[in-house]
Coordinates of C-alpha atoms and ligand atoms in Angstrom, one line a residue:
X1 CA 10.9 -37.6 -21.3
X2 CA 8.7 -40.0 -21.0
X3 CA 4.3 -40.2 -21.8
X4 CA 2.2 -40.6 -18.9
X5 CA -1.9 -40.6 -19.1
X6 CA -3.3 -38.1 -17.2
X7 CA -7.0 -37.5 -16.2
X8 CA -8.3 -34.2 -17.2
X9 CA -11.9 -32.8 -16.1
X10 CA -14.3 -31.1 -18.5
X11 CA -16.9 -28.6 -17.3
X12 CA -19.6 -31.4 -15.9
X13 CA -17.4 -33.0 -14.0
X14 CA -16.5 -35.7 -16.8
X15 CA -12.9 -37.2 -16.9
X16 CA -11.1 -37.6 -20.3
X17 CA -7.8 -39.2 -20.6
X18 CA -5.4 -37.4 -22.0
X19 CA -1.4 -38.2 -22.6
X20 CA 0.9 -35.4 -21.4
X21 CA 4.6 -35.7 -21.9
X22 CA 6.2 -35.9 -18.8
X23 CA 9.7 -36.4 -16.9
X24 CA 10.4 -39.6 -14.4
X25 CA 12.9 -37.5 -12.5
X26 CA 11.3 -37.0 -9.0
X27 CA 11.1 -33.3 -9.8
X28 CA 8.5 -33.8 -12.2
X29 CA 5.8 -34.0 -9.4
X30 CA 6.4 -30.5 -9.8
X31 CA 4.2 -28.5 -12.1
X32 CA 3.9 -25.6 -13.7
X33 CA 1.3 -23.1 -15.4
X34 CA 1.4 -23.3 -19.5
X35 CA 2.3 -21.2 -21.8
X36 CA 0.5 -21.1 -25.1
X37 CA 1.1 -20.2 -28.6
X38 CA -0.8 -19.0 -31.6
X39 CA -0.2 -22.0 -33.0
X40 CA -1.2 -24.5 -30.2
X41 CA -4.2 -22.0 -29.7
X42 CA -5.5 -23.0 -33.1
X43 CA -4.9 -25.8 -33.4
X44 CA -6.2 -28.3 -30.4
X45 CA -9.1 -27.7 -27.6
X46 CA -8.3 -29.9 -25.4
X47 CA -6.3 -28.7 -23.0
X48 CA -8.6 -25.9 -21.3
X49 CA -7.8 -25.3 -17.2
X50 CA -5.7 -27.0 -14.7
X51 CA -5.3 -26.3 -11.1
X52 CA -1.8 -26.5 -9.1
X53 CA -1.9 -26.3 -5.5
X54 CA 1.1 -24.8 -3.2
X55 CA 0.8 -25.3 0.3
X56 CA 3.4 -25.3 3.4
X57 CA 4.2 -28.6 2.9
X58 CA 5.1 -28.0 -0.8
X59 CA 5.9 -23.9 -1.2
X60 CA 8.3 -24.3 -3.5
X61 CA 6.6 -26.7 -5.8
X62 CA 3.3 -26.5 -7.4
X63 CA 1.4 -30.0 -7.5
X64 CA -1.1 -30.6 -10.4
X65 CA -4.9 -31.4 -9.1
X66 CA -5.2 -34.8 -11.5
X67 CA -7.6 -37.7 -10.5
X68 CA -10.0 -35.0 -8.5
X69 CA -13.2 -35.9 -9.7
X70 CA -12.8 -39.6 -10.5
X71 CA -13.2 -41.1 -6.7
X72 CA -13.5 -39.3 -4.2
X73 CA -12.4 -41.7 -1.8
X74 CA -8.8 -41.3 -3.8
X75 CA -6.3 -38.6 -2.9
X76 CA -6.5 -35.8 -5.3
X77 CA -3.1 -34.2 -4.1
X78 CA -1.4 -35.4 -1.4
X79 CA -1.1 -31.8 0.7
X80 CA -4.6 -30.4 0.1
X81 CA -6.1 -30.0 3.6
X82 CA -9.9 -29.3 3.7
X83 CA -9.8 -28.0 7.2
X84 CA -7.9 -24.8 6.2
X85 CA -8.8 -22.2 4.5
X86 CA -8.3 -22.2 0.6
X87 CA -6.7 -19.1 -1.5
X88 CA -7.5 -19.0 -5.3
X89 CA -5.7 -17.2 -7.2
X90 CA -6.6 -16.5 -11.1
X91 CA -5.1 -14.8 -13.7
X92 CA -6.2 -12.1 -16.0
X93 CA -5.4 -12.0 -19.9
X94 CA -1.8 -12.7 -21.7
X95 CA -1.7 -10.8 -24.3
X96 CA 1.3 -13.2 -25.6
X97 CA 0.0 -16.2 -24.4
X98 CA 3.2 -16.5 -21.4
X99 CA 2.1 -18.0 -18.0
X100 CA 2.5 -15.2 -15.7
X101 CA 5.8 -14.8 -13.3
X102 CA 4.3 -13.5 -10.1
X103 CA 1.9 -16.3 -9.5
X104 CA 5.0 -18.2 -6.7
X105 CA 5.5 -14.9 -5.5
X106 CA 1.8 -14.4 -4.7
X107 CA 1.2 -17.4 -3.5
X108 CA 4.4 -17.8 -1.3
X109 CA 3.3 -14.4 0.5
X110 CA -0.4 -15.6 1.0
X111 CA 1.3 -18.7 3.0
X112 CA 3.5 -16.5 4.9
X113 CA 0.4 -15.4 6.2
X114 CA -1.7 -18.0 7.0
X115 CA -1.9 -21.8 6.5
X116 CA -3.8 -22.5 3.9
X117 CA -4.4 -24.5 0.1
X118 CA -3.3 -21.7 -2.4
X119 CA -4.9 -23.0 -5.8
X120 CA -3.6 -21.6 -8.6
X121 CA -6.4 -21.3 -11.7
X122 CA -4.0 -22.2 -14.9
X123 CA -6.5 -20.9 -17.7
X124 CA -3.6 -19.1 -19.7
X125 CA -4.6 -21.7 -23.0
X126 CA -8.2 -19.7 -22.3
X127 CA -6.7 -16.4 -21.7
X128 CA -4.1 -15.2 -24.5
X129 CA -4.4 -13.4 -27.7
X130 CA -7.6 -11.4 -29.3
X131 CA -8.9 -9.6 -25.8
X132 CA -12.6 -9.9 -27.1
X133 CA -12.5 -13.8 -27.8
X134 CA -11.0 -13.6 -24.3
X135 CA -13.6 -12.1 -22.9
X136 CA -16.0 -14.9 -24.8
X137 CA -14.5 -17.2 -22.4
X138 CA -14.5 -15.8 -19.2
X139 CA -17.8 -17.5 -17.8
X140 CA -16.7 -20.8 -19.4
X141 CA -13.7 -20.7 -17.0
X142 CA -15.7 -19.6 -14.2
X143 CA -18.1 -22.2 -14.8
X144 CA -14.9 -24.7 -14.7
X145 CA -13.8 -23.3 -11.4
X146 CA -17.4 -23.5 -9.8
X147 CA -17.3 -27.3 -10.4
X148 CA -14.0 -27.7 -9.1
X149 CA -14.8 -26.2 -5.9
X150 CA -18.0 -28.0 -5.6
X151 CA -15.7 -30.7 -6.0
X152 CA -13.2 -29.5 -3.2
X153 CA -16.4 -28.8 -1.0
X154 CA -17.4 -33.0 -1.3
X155 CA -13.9 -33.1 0.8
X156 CA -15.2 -31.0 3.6
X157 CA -14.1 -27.5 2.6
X158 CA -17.0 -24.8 3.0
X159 CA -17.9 -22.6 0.7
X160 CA -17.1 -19.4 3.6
X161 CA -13.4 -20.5 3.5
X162 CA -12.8 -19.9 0.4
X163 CA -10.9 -16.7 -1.1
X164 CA -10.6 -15.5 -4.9
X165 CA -7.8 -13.5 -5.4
X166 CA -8.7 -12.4 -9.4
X167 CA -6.3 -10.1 -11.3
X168 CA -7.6 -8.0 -14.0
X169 CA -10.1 -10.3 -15.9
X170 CA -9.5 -13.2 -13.4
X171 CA -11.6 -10.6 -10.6
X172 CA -14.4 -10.8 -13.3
X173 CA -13.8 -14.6 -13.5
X174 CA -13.9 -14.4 -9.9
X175 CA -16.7 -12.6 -9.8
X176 CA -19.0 -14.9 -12.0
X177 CA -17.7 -18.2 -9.9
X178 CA -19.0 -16.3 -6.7
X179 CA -22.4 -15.4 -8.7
X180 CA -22.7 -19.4 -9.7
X181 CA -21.9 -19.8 -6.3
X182 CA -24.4 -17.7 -5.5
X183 CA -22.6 -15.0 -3.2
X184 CA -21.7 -17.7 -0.6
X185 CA -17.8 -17.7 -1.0
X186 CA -16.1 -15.7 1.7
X187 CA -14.1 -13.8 0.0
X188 CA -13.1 -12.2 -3.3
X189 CA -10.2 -9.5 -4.2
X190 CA -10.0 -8.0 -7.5
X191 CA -6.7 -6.6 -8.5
X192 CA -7.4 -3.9 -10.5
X193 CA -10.3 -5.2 -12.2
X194 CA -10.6 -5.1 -15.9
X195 CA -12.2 -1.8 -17.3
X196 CA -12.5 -2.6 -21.0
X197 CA -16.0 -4.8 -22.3
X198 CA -17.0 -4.7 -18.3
X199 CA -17.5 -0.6 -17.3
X200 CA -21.1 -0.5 -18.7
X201 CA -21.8 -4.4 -18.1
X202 CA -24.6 -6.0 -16.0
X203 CA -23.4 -6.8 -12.5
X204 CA -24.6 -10.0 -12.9
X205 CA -21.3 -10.4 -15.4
X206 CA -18.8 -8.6 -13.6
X207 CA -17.5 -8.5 -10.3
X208 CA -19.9 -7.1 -7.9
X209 CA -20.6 -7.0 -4.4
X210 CA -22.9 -10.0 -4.2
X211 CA -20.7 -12.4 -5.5
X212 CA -19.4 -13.0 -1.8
X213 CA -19.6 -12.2 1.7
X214 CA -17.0 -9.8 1.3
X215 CA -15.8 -8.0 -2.3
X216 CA -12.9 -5.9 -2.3
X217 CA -11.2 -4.3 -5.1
X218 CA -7.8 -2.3 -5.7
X219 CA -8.4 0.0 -8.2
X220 CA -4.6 1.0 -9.9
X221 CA -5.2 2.0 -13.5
X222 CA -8.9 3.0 -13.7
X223 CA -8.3 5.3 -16.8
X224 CA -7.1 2.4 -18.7
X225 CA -7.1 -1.4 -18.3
X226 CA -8.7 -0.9 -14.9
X227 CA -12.1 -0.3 -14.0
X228 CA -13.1 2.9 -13.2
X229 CA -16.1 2.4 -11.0
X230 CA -16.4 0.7 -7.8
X231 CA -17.2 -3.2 -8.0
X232 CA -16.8 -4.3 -3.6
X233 CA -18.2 -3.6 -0.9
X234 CA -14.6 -1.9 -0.4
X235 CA -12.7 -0.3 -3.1
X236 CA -9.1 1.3 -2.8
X237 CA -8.1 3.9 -5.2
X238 CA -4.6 3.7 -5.3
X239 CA -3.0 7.7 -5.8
X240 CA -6.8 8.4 -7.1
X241 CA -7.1 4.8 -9.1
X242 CA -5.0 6.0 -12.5
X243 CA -1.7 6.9 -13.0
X244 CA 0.9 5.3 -10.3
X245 CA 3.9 7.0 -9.5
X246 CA 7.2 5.5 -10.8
X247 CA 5.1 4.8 -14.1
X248 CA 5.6 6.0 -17.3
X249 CA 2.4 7.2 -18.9
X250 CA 1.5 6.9 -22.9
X251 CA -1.8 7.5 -24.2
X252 CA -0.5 5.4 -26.8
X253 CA -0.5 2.7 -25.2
X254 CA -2.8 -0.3 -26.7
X255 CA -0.6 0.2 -30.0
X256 CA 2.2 -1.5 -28.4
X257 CA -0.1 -4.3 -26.5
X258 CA 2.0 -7.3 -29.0
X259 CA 5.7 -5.5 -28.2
X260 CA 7.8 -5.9 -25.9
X261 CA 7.2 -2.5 -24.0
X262 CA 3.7 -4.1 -23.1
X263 CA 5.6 -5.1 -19.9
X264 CA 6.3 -1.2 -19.5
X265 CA 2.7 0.2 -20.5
X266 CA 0.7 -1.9 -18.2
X267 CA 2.7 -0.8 -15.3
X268 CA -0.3 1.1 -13.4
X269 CA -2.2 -2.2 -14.1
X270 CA 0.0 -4.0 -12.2
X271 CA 0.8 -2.3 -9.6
X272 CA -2.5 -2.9 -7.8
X273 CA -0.8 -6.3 -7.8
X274 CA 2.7 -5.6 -6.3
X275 CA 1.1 -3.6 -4.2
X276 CA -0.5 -6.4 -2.8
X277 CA 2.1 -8.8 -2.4
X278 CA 3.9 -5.8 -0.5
X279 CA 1.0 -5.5 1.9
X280 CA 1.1 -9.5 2.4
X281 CA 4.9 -9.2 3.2
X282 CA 3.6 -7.0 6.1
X283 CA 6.8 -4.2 6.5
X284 CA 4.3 -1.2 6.6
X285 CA 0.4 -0.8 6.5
X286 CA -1.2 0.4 3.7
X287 CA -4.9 1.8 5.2
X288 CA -7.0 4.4 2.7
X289 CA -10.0 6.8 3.5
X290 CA -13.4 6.2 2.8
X291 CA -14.1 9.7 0.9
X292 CA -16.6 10.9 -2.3
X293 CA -13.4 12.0 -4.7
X294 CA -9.6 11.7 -4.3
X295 CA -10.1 15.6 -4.7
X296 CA -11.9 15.7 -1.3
X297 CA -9.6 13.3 0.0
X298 CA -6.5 15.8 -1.0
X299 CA -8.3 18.7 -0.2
X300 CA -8.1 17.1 3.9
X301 CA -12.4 16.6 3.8
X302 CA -11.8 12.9 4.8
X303 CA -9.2 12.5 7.4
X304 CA -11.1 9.8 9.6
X305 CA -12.6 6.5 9.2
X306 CA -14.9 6.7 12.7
X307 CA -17.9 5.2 11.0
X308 CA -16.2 2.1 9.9
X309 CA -14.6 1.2 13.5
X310 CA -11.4 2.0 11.9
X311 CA -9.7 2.6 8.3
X312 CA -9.9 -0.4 5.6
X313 CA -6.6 -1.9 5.1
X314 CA -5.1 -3.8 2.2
X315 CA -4.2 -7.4 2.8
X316 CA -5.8 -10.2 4.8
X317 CA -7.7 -8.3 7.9
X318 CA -10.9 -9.9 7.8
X319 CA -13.2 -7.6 6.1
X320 CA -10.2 -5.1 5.4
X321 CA -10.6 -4.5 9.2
X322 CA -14.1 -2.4 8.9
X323 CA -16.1 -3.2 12.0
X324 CA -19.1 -1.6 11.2
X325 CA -21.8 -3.8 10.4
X326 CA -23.8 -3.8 8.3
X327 CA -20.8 -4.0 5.6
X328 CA -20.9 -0.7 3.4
X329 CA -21.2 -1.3 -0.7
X330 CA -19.0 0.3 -3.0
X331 CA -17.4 2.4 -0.5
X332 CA -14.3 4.4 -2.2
X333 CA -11.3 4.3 -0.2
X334 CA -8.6 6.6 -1.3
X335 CA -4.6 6.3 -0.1
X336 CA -1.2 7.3 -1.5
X337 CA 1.6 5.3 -2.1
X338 CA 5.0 5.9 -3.0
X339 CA 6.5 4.6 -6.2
X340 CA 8.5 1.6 -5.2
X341 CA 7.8 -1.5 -2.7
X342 CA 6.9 -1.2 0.1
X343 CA 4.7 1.6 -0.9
X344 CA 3.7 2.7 2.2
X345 CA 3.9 6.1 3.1
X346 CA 2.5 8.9 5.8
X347 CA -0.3 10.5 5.4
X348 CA 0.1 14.1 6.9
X349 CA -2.7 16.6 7.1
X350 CA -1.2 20.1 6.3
X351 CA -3.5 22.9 7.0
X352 CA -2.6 26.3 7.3
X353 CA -4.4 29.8 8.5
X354 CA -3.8 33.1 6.9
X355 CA -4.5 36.4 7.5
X356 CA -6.8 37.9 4.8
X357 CA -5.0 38.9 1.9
X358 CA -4.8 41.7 -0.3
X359 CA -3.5 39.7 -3.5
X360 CA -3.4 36.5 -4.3
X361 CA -0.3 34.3 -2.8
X362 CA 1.8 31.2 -3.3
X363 CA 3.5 29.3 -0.7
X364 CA 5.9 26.4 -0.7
X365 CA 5.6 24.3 2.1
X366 CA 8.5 21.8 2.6
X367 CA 8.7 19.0 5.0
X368 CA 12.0 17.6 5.8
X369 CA 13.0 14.3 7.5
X370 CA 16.1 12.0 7.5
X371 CA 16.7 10.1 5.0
X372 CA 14.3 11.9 2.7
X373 CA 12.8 12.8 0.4
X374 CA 11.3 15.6 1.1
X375 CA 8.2 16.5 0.9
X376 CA 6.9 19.3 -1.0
X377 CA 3.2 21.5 -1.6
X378 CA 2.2 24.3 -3.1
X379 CA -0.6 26.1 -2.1
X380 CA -2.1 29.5 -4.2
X381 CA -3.4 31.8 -1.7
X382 CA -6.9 33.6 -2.4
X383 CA -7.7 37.1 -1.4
X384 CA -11.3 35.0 -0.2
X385 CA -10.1 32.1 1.8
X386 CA -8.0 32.3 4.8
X387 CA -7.9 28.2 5.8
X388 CA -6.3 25.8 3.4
X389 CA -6.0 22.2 4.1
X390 CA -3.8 19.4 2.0
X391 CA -3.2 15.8 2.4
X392 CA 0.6 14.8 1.4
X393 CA 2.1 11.5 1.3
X394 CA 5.5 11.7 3.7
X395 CA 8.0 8.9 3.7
X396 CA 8.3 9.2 7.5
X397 CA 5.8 9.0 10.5
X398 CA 4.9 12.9 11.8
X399 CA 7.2 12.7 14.6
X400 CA 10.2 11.9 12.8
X401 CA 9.4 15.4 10.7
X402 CA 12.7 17.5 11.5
X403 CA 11.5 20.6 10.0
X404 CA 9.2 22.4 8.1
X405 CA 9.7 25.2 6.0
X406 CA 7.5 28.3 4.2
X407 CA 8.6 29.9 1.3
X408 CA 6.9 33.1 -0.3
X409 CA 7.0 31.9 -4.4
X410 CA 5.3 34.5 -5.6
X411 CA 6.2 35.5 -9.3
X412 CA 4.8 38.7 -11.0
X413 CA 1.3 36.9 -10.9
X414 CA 1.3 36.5 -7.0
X415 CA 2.2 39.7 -5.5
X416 CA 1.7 39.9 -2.0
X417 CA 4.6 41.2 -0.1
X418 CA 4.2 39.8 3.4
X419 CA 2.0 37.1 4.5
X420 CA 0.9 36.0 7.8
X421 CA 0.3 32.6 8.9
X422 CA -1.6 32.8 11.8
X423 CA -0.8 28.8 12.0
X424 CA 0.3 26.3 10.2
X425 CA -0.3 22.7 11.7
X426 CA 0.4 19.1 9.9
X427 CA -1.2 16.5 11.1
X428 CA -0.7 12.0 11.0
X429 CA -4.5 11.0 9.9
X430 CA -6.5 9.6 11.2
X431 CA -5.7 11.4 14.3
X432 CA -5.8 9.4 17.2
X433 CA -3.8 11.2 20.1
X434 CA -3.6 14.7 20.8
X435 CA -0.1 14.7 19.9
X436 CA -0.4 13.6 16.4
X437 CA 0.1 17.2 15.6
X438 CA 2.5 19.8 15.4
X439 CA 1.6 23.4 14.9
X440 CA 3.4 26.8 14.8
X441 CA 1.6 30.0 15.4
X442 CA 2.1 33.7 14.4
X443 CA 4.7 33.2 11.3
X444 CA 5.5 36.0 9.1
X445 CA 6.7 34.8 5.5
X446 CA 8.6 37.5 3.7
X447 CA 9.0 37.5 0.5
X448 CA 12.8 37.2 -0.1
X449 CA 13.5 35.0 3.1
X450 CA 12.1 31.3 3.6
X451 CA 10.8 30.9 7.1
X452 CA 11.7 27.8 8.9
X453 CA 11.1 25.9 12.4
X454 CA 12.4 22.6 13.6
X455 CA 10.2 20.0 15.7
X456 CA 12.1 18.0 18.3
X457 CA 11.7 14.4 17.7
X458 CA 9.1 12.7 19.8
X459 CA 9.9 8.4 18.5
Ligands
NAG501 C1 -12.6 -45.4 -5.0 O1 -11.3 -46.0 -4.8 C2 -11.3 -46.9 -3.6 C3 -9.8 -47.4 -3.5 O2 -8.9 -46.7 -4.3 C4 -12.2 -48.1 -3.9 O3 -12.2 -49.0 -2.7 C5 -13.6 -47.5 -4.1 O4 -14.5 -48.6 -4.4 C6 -13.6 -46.5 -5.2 N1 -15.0 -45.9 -5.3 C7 -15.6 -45.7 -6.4 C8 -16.9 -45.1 -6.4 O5 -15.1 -46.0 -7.5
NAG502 C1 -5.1 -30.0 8.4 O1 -5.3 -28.8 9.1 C2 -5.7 -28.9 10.4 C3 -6.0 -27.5 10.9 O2 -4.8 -26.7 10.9 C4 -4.7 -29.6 11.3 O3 -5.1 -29.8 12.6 C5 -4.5 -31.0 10.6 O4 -3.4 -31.7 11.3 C6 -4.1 -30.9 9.2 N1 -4.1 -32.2 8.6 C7 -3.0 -32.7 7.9 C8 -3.2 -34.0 7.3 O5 -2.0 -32.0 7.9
NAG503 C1 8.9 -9.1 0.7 O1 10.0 -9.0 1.6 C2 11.2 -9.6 1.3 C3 12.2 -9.5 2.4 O2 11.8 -8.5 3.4 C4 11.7 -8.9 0.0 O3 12.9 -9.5 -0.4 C5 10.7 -9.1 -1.1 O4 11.1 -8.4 -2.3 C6 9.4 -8.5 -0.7 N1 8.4 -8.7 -1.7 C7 7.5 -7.8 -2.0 C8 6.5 -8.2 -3.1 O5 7.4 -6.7 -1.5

């Protein structure tokens, strides 16, 4: 271990000197984000934010920007190239003050995608402990970043090429960057933006959609650290925007924010996150539904995206891979996912026809495929209403459904012997050929004996 000076840049652009402890091994050029204790965070200031940058040349080792605004003649790290495009990601609050672990990952799968400089924001010193001082800071740090890429922008990167990638409070960070930058920066994701201090804020201090040319957001747990109301010009409400499958759910849970289950409570937060990094690694598409409500959007009233040239996907598509111009604002996008990566799954329109009823009705409707699960709805049956629709989340595309299958559930409280379906269709949406549905006319459902067809397999 060895001292070393290093040059660190205050928020006008003014170098101090300041001696870091560092390691002559020639593995030292690699760097990491901090972590930061209670006790370091009382007692010194000086260490604020640093930026690493990962890049094809060096994706397994982040380099630490150093000398970058002392000459601008002078390197500032050797792989930074200001022809490509530049990825930013920033961080959101530690509640224990530990860098966080998924920053490689992320920015490994943004270079899997596309050459480009993936800066990581290391603000963690800024970012830990009491949420409200945290919150205190958040324009400081943007103000920090704004410099720096000023600073990257006198090497010949434009202010169009760059993308913020902001988790939790970093999209609000994000956010306030692109509104010192005047909405000029291409891009900006927030995943799942923060809900708590910023639901009832000013635009101007969260993430909104003129902070860049193009704002989207994916909105995970809206009912708790998440924000509930849209922020982009796009925003994706994962399973409705709250409670993610696979999660555990505890109303409980800001008691626990300084244990160890904190990992375990902020699950739904996250997982607009992992969800992400899934939709980098590209296996499956994950593409919502521009609809009012997640209510309509289950109830099969928004089962196209014609008006935006086709449906908003998550990951890199420019624009989400809306076409239609101009860009909409605060457009809610609503999809299913399943509970574990890749989280992609089907979305099948189910709608059935009845004849009119007598008494009120409840039928299971199962759809089968190999290797499962299945998938399962119930729908209660009205004496009023002979068309009922429902959007369901299927594992597999709609022509590698084997079967599907009725089942009469009535209990005491549903007592209609004998109903007829006059058809029962399920649909892939969007629909885009003829044949992405399957439909089965004239079905009596009894009520002791299930009624079931089998599709032949069309892929
Ligand atoms: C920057 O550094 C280069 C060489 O390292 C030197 O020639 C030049 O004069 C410096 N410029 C300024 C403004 O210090
Ligand atoms: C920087 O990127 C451009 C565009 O991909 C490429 O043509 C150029 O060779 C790169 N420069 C360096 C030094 O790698
Ligand atoms: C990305 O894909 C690789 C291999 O297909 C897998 O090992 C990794 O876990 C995936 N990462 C995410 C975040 O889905």
């Amino acid at each position: 271990m060895a001292w070393k000076l290093l040059k660190i840049c205050t928020l006008l652009s003014i170098c101090a000197i300041v001696v870091v402890a560092s390691d002559e091994e020639p593995r030292a050029k690699c760097a990491d984000l901090n972590n930061t204790t209670l006790l370091k965070y009382g007692s010194t200031n000086k260490i604020q934010v640093q930026y690493l940058l990962l890049t094809r040349k060096n994706a397994d080792c982040l380099n630490l920007f150093t000398q970058l605004c002392l000459n601008h003649t002078q390197k500032h790290t050797a792989h930074f190239n200001s022809s490509l495009p530049t990825k930013v990601i920033v961080h959101g609050y530690r509640a224990l003050g530990s860098k966080p672990s998924w920053v490689m990952g992320l920015a490994q799968a943004l270079l899997q995608n596309e050459d480009a400089n993936v800066v990581v924001v290391d603000w963690v010193y800024k970012a830990s402990f009491a949420y409200n001082l945290v919150v205190d800071n958040y324009k400081e740090v943007a103000l920090q970043i704004s410099v720096f890429i000023n600073q990257l922008m006198t090497f010949g990167s434009t202010l169009e090429s760059f993308h913020l990638i902001g988790i939790s409070l970093g999209a609000h960070v994000s956010g306030f960057v692109g509104t010192l930058l005047e909405g000029k920066l291409g891009r900006i994701t927030g995943l799942d933006p923060a809900g708590p201090m910023f639901k009832n804020a000013d635009p101007f201090d969260r993430l909104d959609p003129s902070d860049a040319m193009f704002v989207e957001a994916i909105h995970t747990d809206s009912d708790y650290f998440g924000i509930s109301i849209p922020v982009g010009h796009v925003d994706f409400f994962l399973n409705g925007g709250m409670d993610q499958t696979g999660c555990a759910h505890s109303r409980f849970a800001s008691i626990f924010i300084y244990f160890p289950v904190y990992g375990y409570v902020i699950c739904d937060h996250m997982r607009a996150l992992h969800v992400y990094m899934s939709a980098l690694n590209g296996s499956c598409s994950l593409i919502g539904f521009p609809c009012s409500s997640y209510e309509d959007f289950l109830e099969g009233r928004c089962t196209s995206c014609n008006s935006f040239g086709s449906c908003p996907q998550i990951g890199l598509l420019r624009n989400s891979g809306i076409t239609a111009s101009p860009l909409p604002i605060h457009e809610k996008v609503y999809l299913m996912t399943s509970s574990t990566a890749p989280y992609c799954v089907h979305h099948i329109l189910v709608e059935l026809k009845v004849a009119p009823l007598e008494k009120s009705a409840e039928v299971q409707v199962t759809l089968t495929s190999t290797p499962g699960p299945d998938t399962e709805l119930t729908l209660r049956l009205q004496t009023d209403k002979t068309i009922y629709k429902k959007v369901v989340g299927h594992p597999e595309r709609l022509c590698k459904i084997e079967s599907i299958q009725l089942r009469n559930t009535g209990t005491r409280l549903y007592r209609q012997a004998n109903i007829h379906v006059e058809h029962i269709c399920i649909s892939k949406i969007p629909k885009t050929r003829k044949m992405d549905s399957l439909c089965v006319e004239n079905v009596e459902v009894g009520r002791s004996t299930p009624w079931s067809h089998d599709f032949v397999q069309v892929c």
